[in-house]
Structure formats: structure tokens, C-alpha cells
Amino acid sequence: LAVEITEVAPGRSNVVGTLRGRAPGRSLMLCGHVDTVGVAGMERPFAPLPETVLALCDSVVVNEHEAQLLERAGIHAPSVLHTLGTRGSRWGDVQVPSVPVTAVDTTGAGDAYCGTLAARLSMGDDAATAMRAASEAAARCVQHPGAQPPLP
């Protein structure tokens, strides 16, 4: 299984064409970023994605805030993985707890989660195993300031 990850930013042109143009035989995972907080805390308007866009994705990964925005907009995706912060993550019937750590900075945690999830699914892991590995990666990510670990 090959997995492609894509982000769709509000205002991005030709979203449907981009998603339809994925390589044959690849699973497409859309990772959230439909929230209202922009770079450096600047507010940006919520731009709901049409269900036709979400229908092109094999899975959509959203945090709690993004899930609420989509729900309020009445938008549904065929397969949604919810990241729940300290309560772990849920994908359909699969629930995985978070890894308990002391968070210093949550910057990059979602990206670490999505990247690890996609990598593990493409290696053949089942959903629960891939989600546990993704939770471990996100937990490592939040234990230091910034999105990348400090260099030695």
C-alpha cells in the first residue's frame, strides 16, 4: 500500500484536480488544516471543503477543532480519523490512547502524527498499530520547543 499525504489550504486553486491527479494505486490521506488559526496566531477564515473533495480522499485526519468546524458546516467525509490530544485518537471503531508525556510545545505534533501514520500504513500496519506509532511520534515531538528536536 502506498500512501500519499496532502494538505488543502483555504483558497488553494484546483483542489479537485490535484486530488484526482494522484498516482494510480495510491491511497490518499488528507491531513486537516481546516482550522481558523493561521501562522503566528493570525486568524484566517474557515474555508469549508466541499464533500466532493473529501470524497476523493481515502481518509481524512482532523483534530477536535477541525472536526467541529466540519460538523458545523454540515460536511462529512467517508473515513475520518480524529486526533483527540491527550485522549488519543479514534478511527471508526479503533480507539488508541495517547502516550503520557509532559508537553513543552505542541508545534508539529499533528504533522508528526500524520507522517508516521502514513508511513506505517504504507508498510502494511493495521490501523491500531499505525495509530499507536503515530501517537508515539507525536508524543516525542511535543517534548521540546519547536517542530524539530534540538541538534546535539
mmCIF file of C-alpha atoms in Angstrom:
data_model
loop_
_atom_site.group_PDB
_atom_site.id
_atom_site.type_symbol
_atom_site.label_atom_id
_atom_site.label_comp_id
_atom_site.label_asym_id
_atom_site.label_seq_id
_atom_site.Cartn_x
_atom_site.Cartn_y
_atom_site.Cartn_z
ATOM 1 C CA LEU A 1 0.000 0.000 0.000
ATOM 2 C CA ALA A 2 1.424 3.358 -0.992
ATOM 3 C CA VAL A 3 0.054 6.379 0.835
ATOM 4 C CA GLU A 4 0.139 9.998 -0.280
ATOM 5 C CA ILE A 5 -0.465 12.789 2.216
ATOM 6 C CA THR A 6 -1.843 16.115 1.105
ATOM 7 C CA GLU A 7 -2.898 19.302 2.808
ATOM 8 C CA VAL A 8 -5.560 21.523 1.336
ATOM 9 C CA ALA A 9 -5.235 25.151 2.321
ATOM 10 C CA PRO A 10 -8.154 27.567 2.056
ATOM 11 C CA GLY A 11 -8.049 29.421 -1.249
ATOM 12 C CA ARG A 12 -5.941 26.787 -2.981
ATOM 13 C CA SER A 13 -6.966 26.573 -6.622
ATOM 14 C CA ASN A 14 -7.869 23.401 -8.482
ATOM 15 C CA VAL A 15 -8.132 21.254 -5.348
ATOM 16 C CA VAL A 16 -10.271 18.601 -7.051
ATOM 17 C CA GLY A 17 -7.837 18.344 -9.981
ATOM 18 C CA THR A 18 -4.917 17.971 -7.602
ATOM 19 C CA LEU A 19 -6.623 15.181 -5.658
ATOM 20 C CA ARG A 20 -7.847 13.383 -8.781
ATOM 21 C CA GLY A 21 -4.321 13.527 -10.206
ATOM 22 C CA ARG A 22 -2.834 11.217 -7.580
ATOM 23 C CA ALA A 23 -0.817 8.260 -8.760
ATOM 24 C CA PRO A 24 -2.823 5.099 -9.546
ATOM 25 C CA GLY A 25 -2.932 2.532 -6.766
ATOM 26 C CA ARG A 26 -2.103 5.036 -4.041
ATOM 27 C CA SER A 27 -4.231 5.706 -1.013
ATOM 28 C CA LEU A 28 -4.814 9.408 -0.351
ATOM 29 C CA MET A 29 -4.824 10.779 3.199
ATOM 30 C CA LEU A 30 -5.918 14.379 3.760
ATOM 31 C CA CYS A 31 -4.489 15.889 6.928
ATOM 32 C CA GLY A 32 -6.746 18.562 8.417
ATOM 33 C CA HIS A 33 -5.555 22.149 8.465
ATOM 34 C CA VAL A 34 -9.117 23.366 8.060
ATOM 35 C CA ASP A 35 -8.913 25.329 11.296
ATOM 36 C CA THR A 36 -9.153 29.076 11.799
ATOM 37 C CA VAL A 37 -5.727 29.770 13.290
ATOM 38 C CA GLY A 38 -3.110 30.868 10.813
ATOM 39 C CA VAL A 39 0.619 31.452 11.027
ATOM 40 C CA ALA A 40 1.775 33.153 14.235
ATOM 41 C CA GLY A 41 -1.768 33.101 15.618
ATOM 42 C CA MET A 42 -3.214 35.288 12.858
ATOM 43 C CA GLU A 43 -6.857 34.459 12.283
ATOM 44 C CA ARG A 44 -7.885 33.235 8.865
ATOM 45 C CA PRO A 45 -11.436 32.471 7.780
ATOM 46 C CA PHE A 46 -12.667 28.889 7.838
ATOM 47 C CA ALA A 47 -12.993 27.722 4.249
ATOM 48 C CA PRO A 48 -15.037 24.516 4.242
ATOM 49 C CA LEU A 49 -14.035 21.882 1.752
ATOM 50 C CA PRO A 50 -16.871 20.536 -0.361
ATOM 51 C CA GLU A 51 -17.864 16.933 0.223
ATOM 52 C CA THR A 52 -16.827 16.204 -3.378
ATOM 53 C CA VAL A 53 -13.237 16.970 -2.340
ATOM 54 C CA LEU A 54 -13.405 14.870 0.828
ATOM 55 C CA ALA A 55 -14.998 12.010 -1.131
ATOM 56 C CA LEU A 56 -11.800 11.776 -3.215
ATOM 57 C CA CYS A 57 -9.784 11.041 -0.067
ATOM 58 C CA ASP A 58 -9.438 7.558 1.378
ATOM 59 C CA SER A 59 -9.074 9.035 4.860
ATOM 60 C CA VAL A 60 -9.232 12.471 6.445
ATOM 61 C CA VAL A 61 -7.295 13.230 9.639
ATOM 62 C CA VAL A 62 -8.691 16.069 11.753
ATOM 63 C CA ASN A 63 -8.187 17.349 15.273
ATOM 64 C CA GLU A 64 -11.138 18.071 17.555
ATOM 65 C CA HIS A 65 -11.423 21.699 16.494
ATOM 66 C CA GLU A 66 -11.321 20.852 12.785
ATOM 67 C CA ALA A 67 -13.912 18.108 13.291
ATOM 68 C CA GLN A 68 -16.261 20.622 14.956
ATOM 69 C CA LEU A 69 -15.816 23.103 12.096
ATOM 70 C CA LEU A 70 -16.641 20.453 9.502
ATOM 71 C CA GLU A 71 -19.633 19.275 11.535
ATOM 72 C CA ARG A 72 -20.994 22.830 11.915
ATOM 73 C CA ALA A 73 -20.617 23.302 8.162
ATOM 74 C CA GLY A 74 -22.561 20.039 7.589
ATOM 75 C CA ILE A 75 -19.632 18.437 5.750
ATOM 76 C CA HIS A 76 -18.948 14.711 6.048
ATOM 77 C CA ALA A 77 -16.062 12.568 4.834
ATOM 78 C CA PRO A 78 -16.188 8.825 4.135
ATOM 79 C CA SER A 79 -13.425 7.891 6.618
ATOM 80 C CA VAL A 80 -12.357 10.282 9.381
ATOM 81 C CA LEU A 81 -9.583 9.799 11.921
ATOM 82 C CA HIS A 82 -9.981 12.134 14.918
ATOM 83 C CA THR A 83 -6.919 13.132 16.915
ATOM 84 C CA LEU A 84 -8.065 13.869 20.447
ATOM 85 C CA GLY A 85 -4.984 15.376 22.088
ATOM 86 C CA THR A 86 -4.325 13.838 25.489
ATOM 87 C CA ARG A 87 -7.246 11.429 24.920
ATOM 88 C CA GLY A 88 -5.536 9.696 21.990
ATOM 89 C CA SER A 89 -7.145 9.126 18.615
ATOM 90 C CA ARG A 90 -10.155 7.381 17.098
ATOM 91 C CA TRP A 91 -10.679 5.993 13.613
ATOM 92 C CA GLY A 92 -14.062 4.322 13.281
ATOM 93 C CA ASP A 93 -14.169 1.577 15.914
ATOM 94 C CA VAL A 94 -10.425 1.815 16.656
ATOM 95 C CA GLN A 95 -9.510 3.893 19.714
ATOM 96 C CA VAL A 96 -5.854 4.364 20.702
ATOM 97 C CA PRO A 97 -4.742 6.147 23.899
ATOM 98 C CA SER A 98 -2.197 8.947 23.840
ATOM 99 C CA VAL A 99 1.307 8.464 25.184
ATOM 100 C CA PRO A 100 1.545 10.325 28.503
ATOM 101 C CA VAL A 101 4.311 12.962 28.404
ATOM 102 C CA THR A 102 4.858 16.478 29.664
ATOM 103 C CA ALA A 103 4.193 18.693 26.661
ATOM 104 C CA VAL A 104 6.510 21.651 26.151
ATOM 105 C CA ASP A 105 5.274 22.778 22.713
ATOM 106 C CA THR A 106 2.637 21.138 20.504
ATOM 107 C CA THR A 107 4.005 22.673 17.282
ATOM 108 C CA GLY A 108 4.373 19.930 14.691
ATOM 109 C CA ALA A 109 2.565 17.220 16.676
ATOM 110 C CA GLY A 110 -0.146 16.815 14.040
ATOM 111 C CA ASP A 111 2.407 16.646 11.235
ATOM 112 C CA ALA A 112 4.446 14.059 13.164
ATOM 113 C CA TYR A 113 1.258 12.065 13.734
ATOM 114 C CA CYS A 114 0.120 12.179 10.086
ATOM 115 C CA GLY A 115 3.557 11.442 8.637
ATOM 116 C CA THR A 116 4.094 8.453 10.911
ATOM 117 C CA LEU A 117 0.559 7.192 10.337
ATOM 118 C CA ALA A 118 1.004 7.293 6.555
ATOM 119 C CA ALA A 119 4.429 5.653 6.715
ATOM 120 C CA ARG A 120 3.214 2.838 8.944
ATOM 121 C CA LEU A 121 0.075 2.208 6.870
ATOM 122 C CA SER A 122 2.204 2.070 3.722
ATOM 123 C CA MET A 123 4.421 -0.528 5.442
ATOM 124 C CA GLY A 124 1.341 -2.702 5.971
ATOM 125 C CA ASP A 125 0.487 -1.967 9.612
ATOM 126 C CA ASP A 126 -3.146 -2.273 10.641
ATOM 127 C CA ALA A 127 -4.920 0.888 11.796
ATOM 128 C CA ALA A 128 -4.362 0.334 15.540
ATOM 129 C CA THR A 129 -0.642 -0.373 15.148
ATOM 130 C CA ALA A 130 -0.129 2.613 12.836
ATOM 131 C CA MET A 131 -2.091 4.874 15.196
ATOM 132 C CA ARG A 132 -0.024 3.758 18.219
ATOM 133 C CA ALA A 133 3.207 4.512 16.330
ATOM 134 C CA ALA A 134 1.789 7.886 15.264
ATOM 135 C CA SER A 135 0.862 8.699 18.871
ATOM 136 C CA GLU A 136 4.404 7.832 19.970
ATOM 137 C CA ALA A 137 5.859 10.127 17.292
ATOM 138 C CA ALA A 138 3.561 12.997 18.311
ATOM 139 C CA ALA A 139 4.488 12.442 21.974
ATOM 140 C CA ARG A 140 8.195 12.694 21.145
ATOM 141 C CA CYS A 141 7.525 15.838 19.122
ATOM 142 C CA VAL A 142 5.870 17.775 21.955
ATOM 143 C CA GLN A 143 8.643 17.228 24.499
ATOM 144 C CA HIS A 144 10.826 20.094 23.220
ATOM 145 C CA PRO A 145 10.287 23.602 21.868
ATOM 146 C CA GLY A 146 9.633 23.903 18.144
ATOM 147 C CA ALA A 147 8.706 21.388 15.476
ATOM 148 C CA GLN A 148 12.106 19.688 15.259
ATOM 149 C CA PRO A 149 14.244 18.204 18.005
ATOM 150 C CA PRO A 150 17.306 20.207 19.013
ATOM 151 C CA LEU A 151 20.562 19.242 17.356
ATOM 152 C CA PRO A 152 23.193 17.586 19.579
#
